[in-house]
Amino acid sequence: MTIETGGGGATTVPRIVSGELDFAFGNVVSLMVAREQGLPLTVVANGMTTTGDAETDYSALVVPEGSDITAPAQLQDATVAIDNLRNIGDTSVRNSVRLDGGDADHVDFVELAFPDMVGAMDNGQIDAAWVVEPFLTIALEQGATPIAANFVELDPELSIATYFTGDELIASDPDTVDAFTEAMNASLVYAEEHPDETSQILTTFTEIDPELIDQLRWPRFETEIDRGALETVADLMVTDGLIDSAPDLDTFIR
Amino acid sequence: MTETTAQGPARERPEAPAGAGGRPRGATRTGTSKPLLGAVGIVAFLGMWEAVPHVGLVSERYLPPASTVLAALARRATTPDFWTAVGDTLIGWGLGLAIAFVGAVLLGFAMGALPRVRAFTNSTVDFLRPIPSVALIPLAVLVYGTDIRSTLLLVVYACFWLIYIQVLYGVADVDPVAEQTARSYGLGRLARIRYVVWPTTLPYLMTGVRLAAAVALILAITAQLIIGSPGIGREIAVAQSSGAVSSVYALIVATGALGVLINIGVRALERRVLRWHTSVRGEATA
């Protein structure tokens, strides 16, 4: 087995379809969009789940220090940074705005890389940002205020990202796929039970400051993929026009 | 200010063609003052870089002072991972440049000998040449994934055209009198290429190589940064997505140093290969 890092869904999905990669990690919104476009992809294991608790979740919608905005409903006509347009960021942020009674159709989303968001908030280029770790902790350290836990509000059991494969591999080599699912589930259980080891592994493939690593908020490493939460995501995606109809979850997840 | 700039060239100009007497003096003077000025320039730049975040012009969070960045670079230079990344970058650069060089020279000389084919392919070349190599990133990822071949595709594509066009100009620049003289002396096709076409093309070729060497480094780093193929570029991407700002700048400084070294190397090569050419031994003609 070799682990490759680098490249988001735009690079991993075609490589799964072409059979060059066997398994990849991607968020559920990207996968549902890809499925609707007819790409033969199936989820084989959970990746990470929100903690379900706004105080500890690894993802949040934040505003800069001194901002007048205190709740998602006030984001109407505000500029909000997300890492990818028409993906899980805007879908979940729109949901938070709606839940708070705001007008989700009039939020101006701009695409920025996570590392650039805190700086853009400081410069006043954006009014709010959706950030995930390690940039959530960095943002909070620099005085940002969380105004919504977008994933928790979407569903406290939401699986944000999952491992997936191509249907061709499932047909040709189901044993390998089974083995992968089993191994991933074992590793998820281990990661959840050994948080210290899990955070230490970050020092081997990232450059996150060791002091920062101790403060990071983590997702939950859960083996179950909650279908109710995925149905909620799919409905929101239909509402926002990302897909025309909700996928059949029985074939979406193996 | 205006006085010194007006004086500088005026004082130097008459010395340049002064022949044997003036030359050594001029050479030693520029020889000592140029590196000195260069060193002063770097120190001034580092001082400014150090001051800007301290004064608060830019927040230290986004631009750490030079001392912090250089310390981060020094720490990194003691790790084998850093040198592996440097090695990967140099391999991508060197291999890409070499493939482009061989391909461009062979094809360029073939085209020089076959003017009809050249006319036939001109429009295609003019179409392909301006395509920025980075536009091929999706193709590279799809075909080669994240390994070094993706880097090579981008490097070779960009460098090939730079060298190829220079070779085409070079082979077209052959003096017809020299060519006919060689023919009347009974030199065969290969001998004419070796003694007439090659020396004519060499200065053009070296210009192409010099341009391509710089471009190859740019594209090697770009490929690593965007695609995630191994090398310094990927290290920059990892540091960036880890929020390790001083590491990002340290790696950028490392790429700059690599660029300087490559430039010095190519200049030295150019001087050596073209030592017979008037552009290099300029003063000896006086």
Coordinates of C-alpha atoms in Angstrom, one line a residue:
Chain A
M1 CA 0.0 0.0 0.0
T2 CA 1.2 3.5 -0.8
I3 CA -0.3 6.7 0.6
E4 CA -0.3 9.7 -1.7
T5 CA -1.1 13.2 -0.4
G6 CA -1.9 16.2 -2.5
G7 CA -4.7 17.1 -4.8
G8 CA -8.3 17.5 -3.9
G9 CA -11.4 15.9 -5.5
A10 CA -10.6 17.5 -8.8
T11 CA -7.5 15.3 -9.1
T12 CA -8.4 12.2 -7.1
V13 CA -11.8 11.5 -8.7
P14 CA -10.5 11.2 -12.3
R15 CA -7.7 9.0 -11.0
I16 CA -10.1 6.7 -9.2
V17 CA -12.2 6.4 -12.3
S18 CA -9.2 5.6 -14.5
G19 CA -8.2 2.9 -12.0
E20 CA -4.9 4.6 -11.3
L21 CA -5.8 5.0 -7.6
D22 CA -7.7 2.3 -5.7
F23 CA -9.1 4.3 -2.8
A24 CA -9.3 8.0 -2.1
F25 CA -10.6 10.3 0.6
G26 CA -13.2 12.9 -0.3
N27 CA -16.1 14.9 1.2
V28 CA -19.7 13.6 0.7
V29 CA -20.9 16.6 -1.3
S30 CA -18.1 16.2 -3.9
L31 CA -19.0 12.5 -4.1
M32 CA -22.8 13.1 -4.5
V33 CA -22.1 15.6 -7.3
A34 CA -19.7 13.2 -9.0
R35 CA -22.3 10.4 -8.7
E36 CA -25.0 12.5 -10.3
Q37 CA -22.6 13.2 -13.2
G38 CA -22.6 9.5 -13.7
L39 CA -19.1 8.7 -12.3
P40 CA -19.0 5.2 -10.9
L41 CA -17.9 5.9 -7.3
T42 CA -19.0 4.2 -4.1
V43 CA -18.3 5.0 -0.5
V44 CA -16.5 2.1 1.3
A45 CA -15.6 3.5 4.7
N46 CA -16.2 6.5 6.9
G47 CA -13.5 9.2 7.1
M48 CA -14.5 11.6 9.8
T49 CA -17.7 12.7 11.6
T50 CA -18.5 16.0 13.3
T51 CA -18.2 15.9 17.1
G52 CA -21.8 17.1 17.2
D53 CA -20.8 19.7 19.8
A54 CA -20.3 23.3 18.7
E55 CA -17.7 23.9 21.4
T56 CA -15.4 21.1 20.3
D57 CA -16.0 20.6 16.6
Y58 CA -13.1 21.0 14.2
S59 CA -15.0 23.3 11.8
A60 CA -16.7 26.7 12.4
L61 CA -17.9 29.8 10.7
V62 CA -15.8 32.7 12.2
V63 CA -15.8 36.5 12.1
P64 CA -12.8 38.7 12.8
E65 CA -12.2 40.4 16.1
G66 CA -14.4 43.4 16.6
S67 CA -16.9 42.4 13.9
D68 CA -20.5 43.6 14.2
I69 CA -21.7 40.2 13.0
T70 CA -22.8 38.0 15.9
A71 CA -25.0 35.4 14.2
P72 CA -25.3 33.7 10.8
A73 CA -28.5 35.5 10.0
Q74 CA -26.5 38.8 9.8
L75 CA -24.4 37.4 6.9
Q76 CA -26.9 38.7 4.4
D77 CA -24.9 40.7 1.8
A78 CA -21.7 39.8 3.6
T79 CA -18.7 38.2 2.0
V80 CA -18.0 34.8 3.3
A81 CA -14.8 32.8 2.4
I82 CA -15.0 29.1 1.7
D83 CA -12.4 26.8 0.2
N84 CA -14.5 25.6 -2.8
L85 CA -17.6 27.1 -4.3
R86 CA -20.6 24.8 -4.7
N87 CA -19.4 22.3 -2.2
I88 CA -19.8 21.4 1.4
G89 CA -18.7 24.8 2.7
D90 CA -21.4 26.9 1.1
T91 CA -24.0 24.2 1.5
S92 CA -23.4 24.0 5.3
V93 CA -23.0 27.8 5.7
R94 CA -26.3 28.5 3.8
N95 CA -28.0 25.9 6.1
S96 CA -26.7 27.7 9.2
V97 CA -27.9 31.1 7.8
R98 CA -31.4 29.6 7.1
L99 CA -31.6 28.0 10.5
D100 CA -30.9 31.3 12.1
G101 CA -33.7 32.9 10.0
G102 CA -31.5 34.7 7.5
D103 CA -31.6 35.0 3.7
A104 CA -29.2 32.3 2.5
D105 CA -29.6 33.4 -1.2
H106 CA -27.9 36.7 -0.5
V107 CA -24.6 35.6 1.0
D108 CA -21.6 36.4 -1.2
F109 CA -19.3 33.5 -1.2
V110 CA -15.7 33.8 -2.3
E111 CA -13.2 31.1 -2.9
L112 CA -10.0 31.3 -0.8
A113 CA -7.6 28.7 0.4
F114 CA -7.9 27.9 4.1
P115 CA -4.4 29.3 4.9
D116 CA -5.3 32.6 3.4
M117 CA -8.6 33.2 5.2
V118 CA -7.3 34.5 8.5
G119 CA -5.2 37.0 6.8
A120 CA -8.1 38.1 4.5
M121 CA -10.2 38.6 7.6
D122 CA -7.5 40.7 9.2
N123 CA -7.3 42.9 6.1
G124 CA -11.1 43.3 6.0
Q125 CA -11.3 41.7 2.6
I126 CA -14.0 39.2 3.9
D127 CA -16.6 39.5 6.6
A128 CA -16.6 35.9 7.7
A129 CA -14.8 32.6 6.9
W130 CA -15.5 28.9 7.1
V131 CA -12.4 27.4 8.6
V132 CA -11.3 23.9 9.6
E133 CA -8.3 22.9 11.7
P134 CA -5.5 23.8 12.1
F135 CA -6.8 27.2 10.9
L136 CA -9.7 27.3 13.3
T137 CA -7.3 27.3 16.2
I138 CA -5.1 29.8 14.5
A139 CA -8.1 32.1 13.8
L140 CA -9.3 31.8 17.4
E141 CA -5.9 32.6 18.8
Q142 CA -5.8 35.7 16.7
G143 CA -9.1 36.9 18.2
A144 CA -11.7 35.6 15.7
T145 CA -15.1 34.7 17.1
P146 CA -17.1 31.6 16.1
I147 CA -20.7 32.4 15.2
A148 CA -21.8 28.9 14.0
A149 CA -20.6 25.3 14.0
N150 CA -21.8 24.7 10.5
F151 CA -21.3 20.9 10.4
V152 CA -23.0 20.4 13.8
E153 CA -25.9 22.5 12.8
L154 CA -26.3 20.6 9.6
D155 CA -26.5 17.3 11.5
P156 CA -24.7 16.3 14.8
E157 CA -24.0 12.9 13.2
L158 CA -22.7 14.2 9.8
S159 CA -20.0 12.3 8.1
I160 CA -18.1 15.0 6.4
A161 CA -15.6 12.9 4.4
T162 CA -15.4 9.3 3.5
Y163 CA -13.2 6.9 1.7
F164 CA -14.4 5.8 -1.8
T165 CA -13.4 3.6 -4.7
G166 CA -14.5 3.0 -8.2
D167 CA -17.2 0.5 -9.0
E168 CA -14.9 -1.3 -11.4
L169 CA -12.7 -2.4 -8.4
I170 CA -15.7 -3.5 -6.4
A171 CA -16.8 -5.7 -9.4
S172 CA -13.3 -7.1 -10.1
D173 CA -11.8 -7.4 -6.7
P174 CA -14.4 -7.3 -3.9
D175 CA -12.0 -9.0 -1.4
T176 CA -9.6 -6.1 -1.6
V177 CA -12.4 -3.7 -1.1
D178 CA -13.7 -5.7 1.9
A179 CA -10.2 -5.8 3.4
F180 CA -9.8 -2.0 2.9
T181 CA -13.1 -1.3 4.7
E182 CA -12.2 -3.6 7.5
A183 CA -8.7 -2.1 7.9
M184 CA -10.1 1.5 7.8
N185 CA -12.7 0.7 10.4
A186 CA -10.1 -0.8 12.6
S187 CA -7.9 2.3 12.2
L188 CA -10.9 4.6 12.9
V189 CA -11.6 2.8 16.2
Y190 CA -7.9 2.9 17.1
A191 CA -7.6 6.6 16.3
E192 CA -10.7 7.4 18.4
E193 CA -9.4 5.4 21.3
H194 CA -5.8 6.8 21.2
P195 CA -6.1 10.6 20.7
D196 CA -2.5 11.3 21.7
E197 CA -1.0 9.0 19.2
T198 CA -3.4 10.3 16.6
S199 CA -2.3 13.9 17.2
Q200 CA 1.4 12.9 17.2
I201 CA 1.0 11.3 13.8
L202 CA 0.5 14.9 12.5
T203 CA 4.1 15.6 13.2
T204 CA 5.1 13.0 10.6
F205 CA 3.4 14.4 7.5
T206 CA 2.5 18.0 8.3
E207 CA 4.4 21.0 9.6
I208 CA 1.9 22.1 12.1
D209 CA 3.6 23.8 15.1
P210 CA 3.8 21.2 17.9
E211 CA 2.3 23.7 20.4
L212 CA -0.6 24.2 18.0
I213 CA -1.1 20.4 17.7
D214 CA -1.9 20.2 21.4
Q215 CA -4.7 22.7 21.0
L216 CA -6.3 21.4 17.8
R217 CA -9.9 20.3 17.8
W218 CA -10.6 16.9 16.3
P219 CA -13.4 15.4 14.3
R220 CA -14.8 12.1 15.5
F221 CA -13.4 8.9 14.0
E222 CA -16.6 6.9 13.7
T223 CA -17.1 3.7 11.7
E224 CA -20.8 4.2 11.1
I225 CA -22.0 6.6 8.3
D226 CA -25.2 8.1 9.5
R227 CA -27.7 7.9 6.6
G228 CA -30.1 10.4 8.1
A229 CA -27.4 13.0 8.0
L230 CA -26.5 12.2 4.4
E231 CA -30.2 12.6 3.5
T232 CA -30.2 16.0 5.0
V233 CA -27.0 16.9 3.0
A234 CA -28.6 15.6 -0.2
D235 CA -31.8 17.6 0.4
L236 CA -29.8 20.8 1.0
M237 CA -27.9 20.2 -2.1
V238 CA -31.1 19.8 -4.1
T239 CA -32.4 23.0 -2.5
D240 CA -29.2 24.9 -3.5
G241 CA -29.2 23.4 -7.0
L242 CA -25.9 21.4 -6.7
I243 CA -27.8 18.2 -7.7
D244 CA -31.2 17.6 -9.3
S245 CA -32.2 14.7 -7.1
A246 CA -31.0 13.0 -4.0
P247 CA -28.9 9.9 -4.6
D248 CA -29.9 6.4 -3.6
L249 CA -28.0 5.9 -0.4
D250 CA -28.2 2.1 -0.7
T251 CA -25.9 2.2 -3.8
F252 CA -24.0 5.3 -2.6
I253 CA -22.5 3.4 0.4
R254 CA -21.3 -0.1 0.0
Chain B
M1 CA 22.9 61.7 -7.1
T2 CA 22.7 63.1 -10.6
E3 CA 26.3 64.0 -10.5
T4 CA 27.5 60.5 -9.6
T5 CA 25.3 58.8 -12.2
A6 CA 26.5 61.3 -14.8
Q7 CA 30.1 60.8 -13.8
G8 CA 30.1 57.0 -13.6
P9 CA 29.7 56.0 -17.2
A10 CA 31.5 59.1 -18.4
R11 CA 34.6 58.1 -16.5
E12 CA 34.5 54.5 -17.5
R13 CA 33.6 54.8 -21.2
P14 CA 37.0 55.9 -22.5
E15 CA 38.7 53.1 -20.6
A16 CA 36.7 50.3 -22.2
P17 CA 38.4 50.4 -25.6
A18 CA 41.7 51.4 -24.2
G19 CA 43.3 48.1 -25.0
A20 CA 46.0 46.1 -23.2
G21 CA 47.0 49.0 -20.8
G22 CA 43.5 49.7 -19.4
R23 CA 42.1 46.2 -19.3
P24 CA 43.7 44.7 -16.2
R25 CA 43.0 47.8 -14.1
G26 CA 39.4 47.9 -15.2
A27 CA 39.0 44.2 -14.6
T28 CA 40.4 44.2 -11.1
R29 CA 38.4 47.2 -10.1
T30 CA 35.0 45.9 -11.2
G31 CA 36.2 42.5 -9.9
T32 CA 36.4 43.8 -6.3
S33 CA 33.6 46.3 -6.3
K34 CA 30.9 44.1 -7.9
P35 CA 30.8 41.4 -5.3
L36 CA 31.2 44.0 -2.6
L37 CA 28.2 46.0 -4.0
G38 CA 26.3 42.7 -4.3
A39 CA 27.0 41.8 -0.6
V40 CA 26.0 45.3 0.5
G41 CA 22.8 45.0 -1.6
I42 CA 21.9 41.7 0.1
V43 CA 22.6 43.0 3.6
A44 CA 20.4 46.1 2.9
F45 CA 17.6 43.9 1.6
L46 CA 17.8 41.6 4.6
G47 CA 17.8 44.6 6.9
M48 CA 14.7 46.0 5.2
W49 CA 13.0 42.6 5.4
E50 CA 13.9 42.4 9.1
A51 CA 12.6 45.9 9.7
V52 CA 9.3 45.7 7.8
P53 CA 7.5 43.3 10.2
H54 CA 9.1 44.9 13.2
V55 CA 7.9 48.3 12.3
G56 CA 4.4 46.8 11.7
L57 CA 4.1 47.6 8.0
V58 CA 3.2 44.0 7.5
S59 CA 2.1 41.7 10.4
E60 CA 4.8 39.4 11.6
R61 CA 2.2 36.6 11.2
Y62 CA 2.2 36.9 7.5
L63 CA 5.8 38.0 6.9
P64 CA 8.1 36.8 9.7
P65 CA 11.4 38.8 9.9
A66 CA 14.4 37.7 7.9
S67 CA 16.2 36.4 11.1
T68 CA 13.3 34.0 11.9
V69 CA 13.0 32.8 8.3
L70 CA 16.8 32.2 7.9
A71 CA 16.8 30.4 11.3
A72 CA 14.0 28.2 10.1
L73 CA 16.0 27.5 6.9
A74 CA 19.1 26.6 8.8
R75 CA 17.2 24.2 11.0
R76 CA 15.6 22.6 7.9
A77 CA 19.0 22.3 6.2
T78 CA 20.0 19.8 8.9
T79 CA 17.2 17.4 8.0
P80 CA 17.6 14.7 5.4
D81 CA 14.0 15.4 4.2
F82 CA 15.1 18.9 3.0
W83 CA 17.9 17.5 0.9
T84 CA 15.7 14.8 -0.5
A85 CA 13.3 17.5 -1.6
V86 CA 16.2 19.6 -3.1
G87 CA 17.3 16.4 -4.9
D88 CA 13.9 15.7 -6.3
T89 CA 13.6 19.3 -7.5
L90 CA 17.0 19.1 -9.2
I91 CA 16.2 15.8 -10.8
G92 CA 12.9 17.1 -12.2
W93 CA 14.8 20.2 -13.4
G94 CA 17.8 18.5 -14.9
L95 CA 16.1 15.5 -16.4
G96 CA 13.3 17.7 -17.9
L97 CA 15.9 20.1 -19.3
A98 CA 18.0 17.3 -20.7
I99 CA 15.0 15.6 -22.5
A100 CA 13.9 18.9 -23.9
F101 CA 17.5 19.7 -25.0
V102 CA 18.1 16.4 -26.8
G103 CA 14.6 16.5 -28.5
A104 CA 14.9 20.1 -29.5
V105 CA 18.4 19.8 -30.9
L106 CA 17.7 16.6 -32.9
L107 CA 14.4 17.9 -34.3
G108 CA 15.8 21.4 -34.9
F109 CA 18.7 20.2 -36.9
A110 CA 16.5 17.8 -38.9
M111 CA 14.2 20.7 -39.7
G112 CA 17.2 22.8 -40.7
A113 CA 18.0 20.1 -43.3
L114 CA 14.4 19.7 -44.4
P115 CA 13.1 23.2 -45.2
R116 CA 9.9 21.9 -46.7
V117 CA 9.0 19.9 -43.6
R118 CA 9.8 23.0 -41.6
A119 CA 7.4 25.1 -43.6
F120 CA 4.8 22.4 -43.3
T121 CA 5.1 22.3 -39.4
N122 CA 5.5 26.0 -38.8
S123 CA 1.9 26.8 -38.2
T124 CA 1.5 23.8 -35.8
V125 CA 4.6 25.0 -33.9
D126 CA 3.3 28.5 -33.7
F127 CA 0.1 27.2 -32.3
L128 CA 1.6 24.8 -29.7
R129 CA 4.4 27.1 -28.6
P130 CA 2.4 29.8 -26.8
I131 CA 0.4 27.2 -24.7
P132 CA 1.5 27.9 -21.2
S133 CA 2.9 24.7 -19.7
V134 CA 0.8 25.1 -16.5
A135 CA -2.3 24.8 -18.6
L136 CA -1.3 21.1 -19.0
I137 CA -1.5 20.4 -15.3
P138 CA -4.9 18.6 -15.6
L139 CA -3.5 16.4 -18.3
A140 CA -0.4 15.7 -16.3
V141 CA -2.4 14.7 -13.3
L142 CA -4.7 12.5 -15.3
V143 CA -1.9 10.7 -17.2
Y144 CA 0.9 10.6 -14.6
G145 CA -0.7 11.2 -11.2
T146 CA 1.5 12.9 -8.6
D147 CA 4.8 11.4 -9.4
I148 CA 7.9 13.0 -11.1
R149 CA 6.6 12.3 -14.6
S150 CA 4.0 15.1 -14.1
T151 CA 6.8 17.5 -13.3
L152 CA 8.7 16.3 -16.3
L153 CA 5.8 16.8 -18.6
L154 CA 5.5 20.5 -17.7
V155 CA 9.2 21.1 -17.7
V156 CA 9.9 19.4 -21.0
Y157 CA 7.0 21.1 -22.7
A158 CA 8.0 24.6 -21.7
C159 CA 11.8 24.0 -22.3
F160 CA 11.4 22.2 -25.6
W161 CA 9.9 25.2 -27.4
L162 CA 12.4 27.6 -26.0
I163 CA 15.4 25.6 -27.2
Y164 CA 13.8 24.4 -30.4
I165 CA 13.0 27.9 -31.7
Q166 CA 16.5 29.0 -30.9
V167 CA 17.9 26.0 -32.8
L168 CA 15.7 26.8 -35.8
Y169 CA 16.9 30.4 -35.9
G170 CA 20.5 29.1 -35.5
V171 CA 20.4 26.6 -38.4
A172 CA 18.8 29.3 -40.6
D173 CA 21.5 31.7 -39.8
V174 CA 24.3 29.7 -41.5
D175 CA 26.3 32.0 -43.8
P176 CA 25.7 30.8 -47.4
V177 CA 29.2 31.6 -48.3
A178 CA 30.6 29.4 -45.6
E179 CA 28.2 26.7 -46.5
Q180 CA 29.2 26.8 -50.2
T181 CA 32.9 27.0 -49.3
A182 CA 32.5 23.8 -47.2
R183 CA 30.7 22.2 -50.1
S184 CA 33.4 23.1 -52.6
Y185 CA 36.0 21.7 -50.3
G186 CA 34.1 18.5 -50.5
L187 CA 32.8 18.3 -47.0
G188 CA 30.0 15.8 -46.6
R189 CA 26.6 16.4 -45.0
L190 CA 27.7 15.3 -41.6
A191 CA 31.0 17.2 -41.8
R192 CA 29.1 20.4 -42.8
I193 CA 26.8 20.0 -39.9
R194 CA 29.7 19.6 -37.6
Y195 CA 32.0 22.4 -38.9
V196 CA 29.5 24.9 -40.3
V197 CA 26.0 24.5 -38.9
W198 CA 26.9 23.5 -35.4
P199 CA 29.2 26.4 -34.6
T200 CA 26.7 28.8 -36.1
T201 CA 23.9 27.4 -34.0
L202 CA 25.8 27.1 -30.8
P203 CA 25.3 30.7 -29.6
Y204 CA 21.6 30.5 -30.3
L205 CA 21.4 27.1 -28.6
M206 CA 23.2 28.4 -25.5
T207 CA 20.7 31.3 -25.3
G208 CA 17.9 28.8 -25.4
V209 CA 19.5 26.6 -22.8
R210 CA 20.0 29.6 -20.5
L211 CA 16.4 30.7 -20.8
A212 CA 15.2 27.1 -20.5
A213 CA 17.3 26.4 -17.3
A214 CA 15.5 29.2 -15.5
V215 CA 12.0 28.3 -16.9
A216 CA 12.6 24.6 -16.0
L217 CA 13.1 25.5 -12.3
I218 CA 10.0 27.6 -12.3
L219 CA 7.9 24.8 -13.7
A220 CA 9.5 22.1 -11.5
I221 CA 8.5 24.1 -8.5
T222 CA 5.0 24.9 -9.9
A223 CA 4.3 21.2 -10.6
Q224 CA 5.3 20.2 -7.1
L225 CA 3.3 23.0 -5.5
I226 CA 0.1 22.5 -7.5
I227 CA 0.2 18.8 -8.3
G228 CA 2.0 17.6 -5.2
S229 CA 4.8 15.7 -7.0
P230 CA 7.8 15.3 -4.7
G231 CA 10.2 18.3 -4.2
I232 CA 10.6 21.7 -2.6
G233 CA 7.3 22.9 -4.2
R234 CA 5.3 20.2 -2.4
E235 CA 7.1 21.0 0.9
I236 CA 5.9 24.6 0.4
A237 CA 2.3 23.4 -0.1
V238 CA 2.5 21.2 3.1
A239 CA 4.0 24.0 5.1
Q240 CA 1.3 26.3 3.8
S241 CA -1.6 24.0 4.7
S242 CA -0.1 23.5 8.1
G243 CA 0.0 27.2 8.8
A244 CA 3.8 27.1 9.2
V245 CA 4.5 30.6 7.8
S246 CA 8.2 30.8 8.5
S247 CA 8.7 27.4 6.9
V248 CA 6.9 28.6 3.8
Y249 CA 9.3 31.6 3.5
A250 CA 12.3 29.5 4.3
L251 CA 11.5 27.2 1.4
I252 CA 10.9 30.1 -0.9
V253 CA 14.4 31.4 0.0
A254 CA 15.8 28.0 -0.7
T255 CA 14.2 28.0 -4.2
G256 CA 15.7 31.4 -4.8
A257 CA 19.1 30.2 -3.8
L258 CA 18.7 27.2 -6.2
G259 CA 17.8 29.6 -9.0
V260 CA 20.9 31.7 -8.3
L261 CA 23.1 28.6 -8.3
I262 CA 21.6 27.3 -11.6
N263 CA 22.1 30.7 -13.2
I264 CA 25.7 30.8 -12.1
G265 CA 26.2 27.3 -13.4
V266 CA 24.6 28.0 -16.8
R267 CA 26.6 31.2 -17.3
A268 CA 29.8 29.4 -16.6
L269 CA 28.9 26.7 -19.0
E270 CA 28.0 29.3 -21.6
R271 CA 31.4 31.0 -21.2
R272 CA 33.2 27.7 -21.5
V273 CA 31.2 26.4 -24.5
L274 CA 31.4 29.7 -26.4
R275 CA 34.9 30.7 -25.3
W276 CA 35.8 31.1 -29.0
H277 CA 32.8 33.3 -29.7
T278 CA 33.0 37.1 -29.9
S279 CA 30.3 37.6 -27.4
V280 CA 32.5 35.9 -24.7
R281 CA 36.0 36.9 -25.7
G282 CA 34.7 40.4 -26.6
E283 CA 37.7 42.4 -25.2
A284 CA 40.3 40.3 -27.0
T285 CA 39.1 41.6 -30.4
A286 CA 40.1 45.1 -29.4

